Short mmCIF file of C-alpha atoms and ligand atoms in Angstrom, two decimals:
data_model
loop_
_atom_site.label_atom_id
_atom_site.label_comp_id
_atom_site.label_asym_id
_atom_site.label_seq_id
_atom_site.Cartn_x
_atom_site.Cartn_y
_atom_site.Cartn_z
CA MET A 98 85.20 121.01 107.68
CA ALA A 99 86.85 118.70 110.17
CA HIS A 100 88.65 115.51 109.13
CA LEU A 101 86.47 112.73 107.80
CA GLY A 102 87.36 110.49 110.70
CA ALA A 103 84.78 107.79 111.18
CA ASP A 104 82.97 108.92 108.03
CA VAL A 105 85.64 107.54 105.71
CA ALA A 106 83.88 104.22 105.19
CA ALA A 107 80.49 105.86 104.71
CA PHE A 108 82.04 108.24 102.21
CA VAL A 109 83.59 105.40 100.22
CA ASP A 110 80.33 103.49 100.32
CA GLY A 111 78.46 106.56 99.07
CA GLN A 112 76.33 106.65 102.19
CA LEU A 113 76.90 110.23 103.24
CA SER A 114 74.18 112.79 102.61
CA GLU A 115 74.65 114.97 99.58
CA PRO A 116 75.81 118.05 101.52
CA ALA A 117 78.16 115.92 103.62
CA THR A 118 79.56 114.33 100.48
CA ARG A 119 80.19 117.74 98.96
CA GLU A 120 81.91 118.91 102.13
CA ALA A 121 84.01 115.76 102.21
CA LEU A 122 85.07 116.20 98.58
CA THR A 123 86.12 119.76 99.29
CA HIS A 124 88.04 118.71 102.37
CA LEU A 125 89.76 115.87 100.47
CA GLN A 126 91.25 118.35 98.03
CA THR A 127 93.38 119.84 100.73
CA CYS A 128 93.84 117.12 103.35
CA ASP A 129 96.41 114.46 102.49
CA ASP A 130 95.66 112.44 105.61
CA CYS A 131 92.01 112.01 104.78
CA ALA A 132 92.76 111.42 101.10
CA LYS A 133 95.09 108.63 102.15
CA ALA A 134 92.47 107.12 104.46
CA VAL A 135 89.99 107.14 101.59
CA ARG A 136 92.46 105.47 99.22
CA GLN A 137 93.18 102.77 101.75
CA GLN A 138 89.51 102.18 102.41
CA ARG A 139 88.84 101.85 98.67
CA LEU A 140 91.67 99.42 98.18
CA LEU A 141 90.66 97.36 101.12
CA LYS A 142 87.10 97.29 99.94
CA SER A 143 88.10 96.19 96.46
CA ARG A 144 90.25 93.46 97.91
CA MET A 145 87.62 92.31 100.35
CA SER A 146 85.02 92.20 97.61
CA THR A 147 87.07 89.61 95.81
CA VAL A 148 86.15 87.15 98.45
CA ALA A 149 82.54 86.44 97.70
CA ALA A 150 84.32 83.62 95.95
CA PRO A 151 83.82 79.93 96.26
CA GLU A 152 83.58 77.97 99.43
CA PRO A 153 87.05 77.27 100.76
CA PRO A 154 88.11 73.70 100.10
CA PRO A 155 87.30 71.40 103.01
CA GLY A 156 90.03 71.45 105.57
CA LEU A 157 91.65 74.59 104.29
CA MET A 158 90.77 76.76 107.25
CA ALA A 159 91.85 73.93 109.51
CA SER A 160 95.20 73.73 107.79
CA LEU A 161 95.60 77.49 107.96
CA ALA A 162 94.84 77.32 111.64
CA GLY A 163 97.39 74.52 111.91
CA LEU A 164 99.98 76.64 110.16
CA ALA A 165 99.23 79.49 112.47
CA ALA A 166 99.91 77.28 115.44
CA ALA A 167 102.99 75.69 113.96
CA PRO A 168 106.44 76.57 115.25
CA PRO A 169 109.63 78.24 113.96
CA GLU A 170 109.71 77.58 110.28
CA ARG A 171 106.29 79.09 109.80
CA ASP A 172 106.51 81.55 112.61
CA GLY A 173 107.64 84.33 110.33
CA TRP A 174 104.64 83.80 108.17
CA TRP A 175 102.16 84.12 110.96
CA VAL A 176 103.95 87.02 112.56
CA ARG A 177 103.70 88.79 109.26
CA VAL A 178 100.02 88.05 108.99
CA ARG A 179 99.47 89.53 112.41
CA ARG A 180 101.55 92.55 111.57
CA SER A 181 99.74 93.08 108.34
CA VAL A 182 96.65 94.89 107.27
CA PRO A 183 94.53 95.41 110.33
CA PHE A 184 97.46 96.21 112.56
CA ARG A 185 99.55 98.39 110.33
CA ALA A 186 97.18 100.07 107.95
CA GLY A 187 95.13 101.63 110.67
CA VAL A 188 92.01 100.14 109.20
CA VAL A 189 89.50 98.50 111.43
CA LEU A 190 89.17 94.86 110.52
CA VAL A 191 87.95 92.02 112.62
CA SER A 192 90.04 88.89 112.69
CA ALA A 193 87.36 87.03 110.78
CA SER A 194 88.08 89.33 107.87
CA VAL A 195 91.73 88.43 107.99
CA ALA A 196 90.73 84.79 107.65
CA VAL A 197 88.57 85.76 104.70
CA VAL A 198 91.44 87.58 103.03
CA MET A 199 93.73 84.63 103.60
CA THR A 200 91.12 82.33 102.13
CA ALA A 201 90.80 84.51 99.07
CA TYR A 202 94.44 84.00 98.30
CA ALA A 203 94.62 80.42 99.37
CA VAL A 204 91.70 79.05 97.40
CA GLY A 205 92.95 80.45 94.13
CA GLY A 206 94.20 77.11 92.89
CA ALA A 207 95.44 76.11 89.47
CA ASP A 208 92.15 76.80 87.74
CA GLN A 209 90.88 79.63 89.85
CA ARG A 210 91.61 83.23 89.18
CA VAL A 211 91.96 85.64 92.02
CA GLY A 212 89.99 88.82 92.30
CA ASP A 213 87.12 90.71 90.80
CA GLU A 214 86.95 90.67 87.04
CA VAL A 215 88.23 93.99 85.81
CA ALA A 216 88.31 95.51 82.33
CA PRO A 217 91.24 97.88 81.87
CA PRO A 218 90.24 100.94 79.81
CA PHE A 219 92.38 99.87 76.83
CA ASN A 220 91.03 102.50 74.46
CA GLN A 221 91.63 105.25 76.98
CA TYR A 222 95.16 103.98 77.58
CA ALA A 223 95.79 103.96 73.84
CA ALA A 224 94.31 107.42 73.39
CA ASP A 225 96.38 108.80 76.26
CA PHE A 226 99.52 107.19 74.91
CA PHE A 227 100.30 109.97 72.49
CA GLY A 228 99.13 112.68 74.85
CA SER A 229 101.40 115.08 76.61
CA THR A 230 101.32 113.38 80.01
CA ALA A 231 103.50 110.33 80.40
CA VAL A 232 100.91 108.51 82.48
CA PRO A 233 97.38 109.47 83.47
CA ALA A 234 97.34 112.29 85.95
CA GLY A 235 97.31 110.87 89.42
CA HIS A 236 99.03 110.67 92.73
CA VAL A 237 102.75 110.61 91.95
CA ILE A 238 104.64 107.65 93.35
CA GLU A 239 107.99 108.57 94.83
CA ASP A 240 111.03 106.46 93.96
CA ALA A 241 111.34 105.09 97.49
CA THR A 242 107.74 103.94 97.40
CA MET A 243 108.27 102.29 94.03
CA THR A 244 111.17 100.34 95.46
CA LYS A 245 108.93 99.15 98.25
CA LEU A 246 106.11 98.23 95.91
CA ASP A 247 108.57 96.45 93.66
CA GLY A 248 109.67 94.21 96.50
CA SER A 249 106.09 93.29 97.29
CA GLY A 250 104.47 92.01 94.15
CA TRP A 251 103.87 95.30 92.33
CA PRO A 252 106.71 95.37 89.83
CA CYS A 253 108.16 98.85 89.45
CA LEU A 254 111.37 97.92 87.68
CA ALA A 255 113.81 100.70 86.83
CA THR A 256 114.38 99.27 83.35
CA LEU A 257 112.24 97.15 81.04
CA GLY A 258 112.91 95.61 77.66
CA GLY A 259 116.63 96.32 77.70
CA ASP A 260 116.88 100.07 77.37
CA LEU A 261 113.48 101.44 78.36
CA HIS A 262 113.98 103.42 81.54
CA ARG A 263 111.29 104.30 84.02
CA VAL A 264 110.48 107.99 83.76
CA SER A 265 107.49 108.31 86.05
CA GLY A 266 104.92 106.50 88.15
CA ALA A 267 101.52 107.38 89.55
CA PHE A 268 98.51 105.94 91.25
CA ALA A 269 95.76 106.47 88.70
CA ASP A 270 92.06 105.81 88.29
CA HIS A 271 90.86 106.50 91.82
CA GLN A 272 94.28 105.39 93.08
CA GLU A 273 93.52 101.80 92.15
CA VAL A 274 95.97 101.46 89.29
CA VAL A 275 99.76 101.72 89.37
CA ALA A 276 100.73 103.48 86.15
CA LEU A 277 104.38 103.50 85.08
CA SER A 278 105.95 105.08 82.04
CA TYR A 279 109.17 103.96 80.36
CA SER A 280 111.17 105.43 77.50
CA ASN A 281 114.45 105.12 75.66
CA GLY A 282 114.07 108.50 74.00
CA ARG A 283 112.54 107.03 70.84
CA SER A 284 110.05 104.43 72.03
CA LYS A 285 107.70 104.58 74.94
CA LEU A 286 106.10 101.88 77.07
CA ASN A 287 103.34 102.46 79.61
CA LEU A 288 102.67 99.73 82.14
CA PHE A 289 99.50 99.52 84.23
CA GLU A 290 98.99 97.21 87.20
CA GLN A 291 95.73 96.75 89.05
CA ASN A 292 94.02 94.34 91.40
CA GLY A 293 91.78 91.76 89.84
CA ALA A 294 91.37 89.16 87.14
CA LEU A 295 91.12 90.08 83.47
CA ASP A 296 87.53 90.30 82.29
CA ARG A 297 87.51 87.99 79.25
CA ASP A 298 84.71 90.00 77.63
CA SER A 299 86.94 93.04 77.49
CA ILE A 300 89.55 91.38 75.27
CA LYS A 301 87.38 90.16 72.44
CA ASP A 302 89.42 92.08 69.89
CA PHE A 303 92.70 90.76 71.29
CA GLU A 304 94.61 87.74 70.02
CA PRO A 305 96.10 85.19 72.39
CA ALA A 306 99.87 85.01 72.05
CA GLU A 307 102.93 83.79 73.81
CA MET A 308 105.43 86.48 74.69
CA GLY A 309 108.55 86.05 76.73
CA GLY A 310 107.29 82.70 77.96
CA SER A 311 103.96 84.13 79.16
CA ASP A 312 100.46 83.64 77.80
CA VAL A 313 99.20 87.10 76.97
CA TRP A 314 96.54 88.89 74.91
CA VAL A 315 97.72 91.22 72.19
CA ARG A 316 96.02 93.96 70.20
CA ASP A 317 98.31 95.07 67.41
CA GLY A 318 98.31 98.67 66.30
CA GLU A 319 99.78 102.01 67.17
CA PRO A 320 100.20 101.69 70.05
CA MET A 321 100.27 97.94 70.60
CA VAL A 322 98.39 96.76 73.70
CA VAL A 323 99.39 93.62 75.61
CA THR A 324 97.49 92.41 78.65
CA TRP A 325 97.37 89.41 80.99
CA ASP A 326 96.64 88.61 84.59
CA ASP A 327 98.62 86.75 87.15
CA ASP A 328 97.57 85.85 90.63
CA GLY A 329 95.19 88.69 91.31
CA VAL A 330 96.94 91.40 89.33
CA VAL A 331 96.13 92.55 85.79
CA TYR A 332 99.07 93.89 83.76
CA THR A 333 98.60 96.04 80.68
CA ILE A 334 101.38 97.30 78.43
CA VAL A 335 100.71 100.06 75.91
CA THR A 336 103.68 100.72 73.68
CA ASP A 337 105.19 101.70 70.35
CA ALA A 338 108.40 99.77 71.06
CA ASP A 339 109.44 96.96 68.74
CA ARG A 340 108.26 93.45 69.48
CA ALA A 341 111.62 92.23 70.77
CA ARG A 342 111.62 94.88 73.49
CA VAL A 343 108.01 94.15 74.37
CA GLU A 344 108.74 90.42 74.64
CA GLN A 345 111.65 91.13 76.90
CA ALA A 346 109.52 93.45 79.04
CA VAL A 347 106.79 90.82 79.39
CA SER A 348 109.38 88.23 80.39
CA GLN A 349 110.49 90.52 83.23
CA LEU A 350 106.99 90.67 84.71
CA PRO A 351 105.05 88.03 86.64
CA ARG A 352 103.39 85.31 84.65
CA SER A 353 100.75 82.74 85.47
CA THR A 354 102.47 79.87 87.18
CA HIS A 355 100.25 78.99 90.11
CA HIS A 356 102.86 76.66 91.49
CA ASP A 357 102.79 78.20 94.90
CA SER A 358 101.37 76.27 97.79
CA PRO A 359 98.46 77.87 99.64
CA PRO A 360 100.61 79.23 102.48
CA GLU A 361 102.95 80.84 99.96
CA ARG A 362 100.06 82.35 98.13
CA VAL A 363 98.63 83.73 101.34
CA ARG A 364 101.96 85.19 102.31
CA ASP A 365 102.57 86.75 98.90
CA GLY A 366 99.05 88.11 98.74
CA LEU A 367 99.27 89.72 102.13
CA ASP A 368 102.68 91.16 101.37
CA ARG A 369 101.31 92.68 98.24
CA MET A 370 98.18 94.07 99.84
CA THR A 371 100.06 95.47 102.82
CA ALA A 372 102.63 97.15 100.63
CA TRP A 373 99.92 98.79 98.60
CA LEU A 374 97.98 99.96 101.61
CA ASP A 375 101.16 101.39 103.08
CA ALA A 376 102.00 103.21 99.89
CA ALA A 377 98.58 104.33 98.75
ZN1 ZN B 566 91.31 115.64 106.92
#
């Protein structure tokens, strides 16, 4: 079969006929280009779907427009917006959608959480923890890509919790989760990062706790599971390391602060999304 081409969106939306879907799936097993296009389309779709959100505060779009028109100091910001998703990721997006994405980041004020509610598969993560694979099988993330992700709001630190060293990384779960594995030879720590806001229903058997200065949810056990969300990303740690190491690891990762001004949030959000689309 030929490349998916214009059928990528229809494939992701499940709108291809059954034979065409089968053909596409077969093709995707051997074509990295099309697989990448599908990953990007999925990510974009999941990010765009976060936007059904509330009405933007009055005047927000006006102030965004004002920022866009403003000179030097903010020039870099706008240039980056223009260079971002639609222009670099090769995904067709109308400018209205860019405004919608910006709004999604900008309206997430102190009390608003960014993104779709997601429920990480905690039990699966815990079950996999003692399995033979370090992280769920997926698309391996090269070191150079991790460095890039790390600089753009997807922490891929080389070391966590003092002496836990990163041993592998992968895009897992339909390429929508960054899965990293750390070890010091005795203890292991798996870290998962995904777009969204933590679904509160999914953490009913977790206890709220403060760790490393962050408000998190903890489920004690072997392995211990710690989860929280911050600004549109859900973090989950699954580990058998001692609590001191876990606290230190949590303190190295983003925490809910929400001190950023709307333009900063927009900038950070776009950086993060662009980095992911580039890497996916
Ligand atoms: Zn192809």
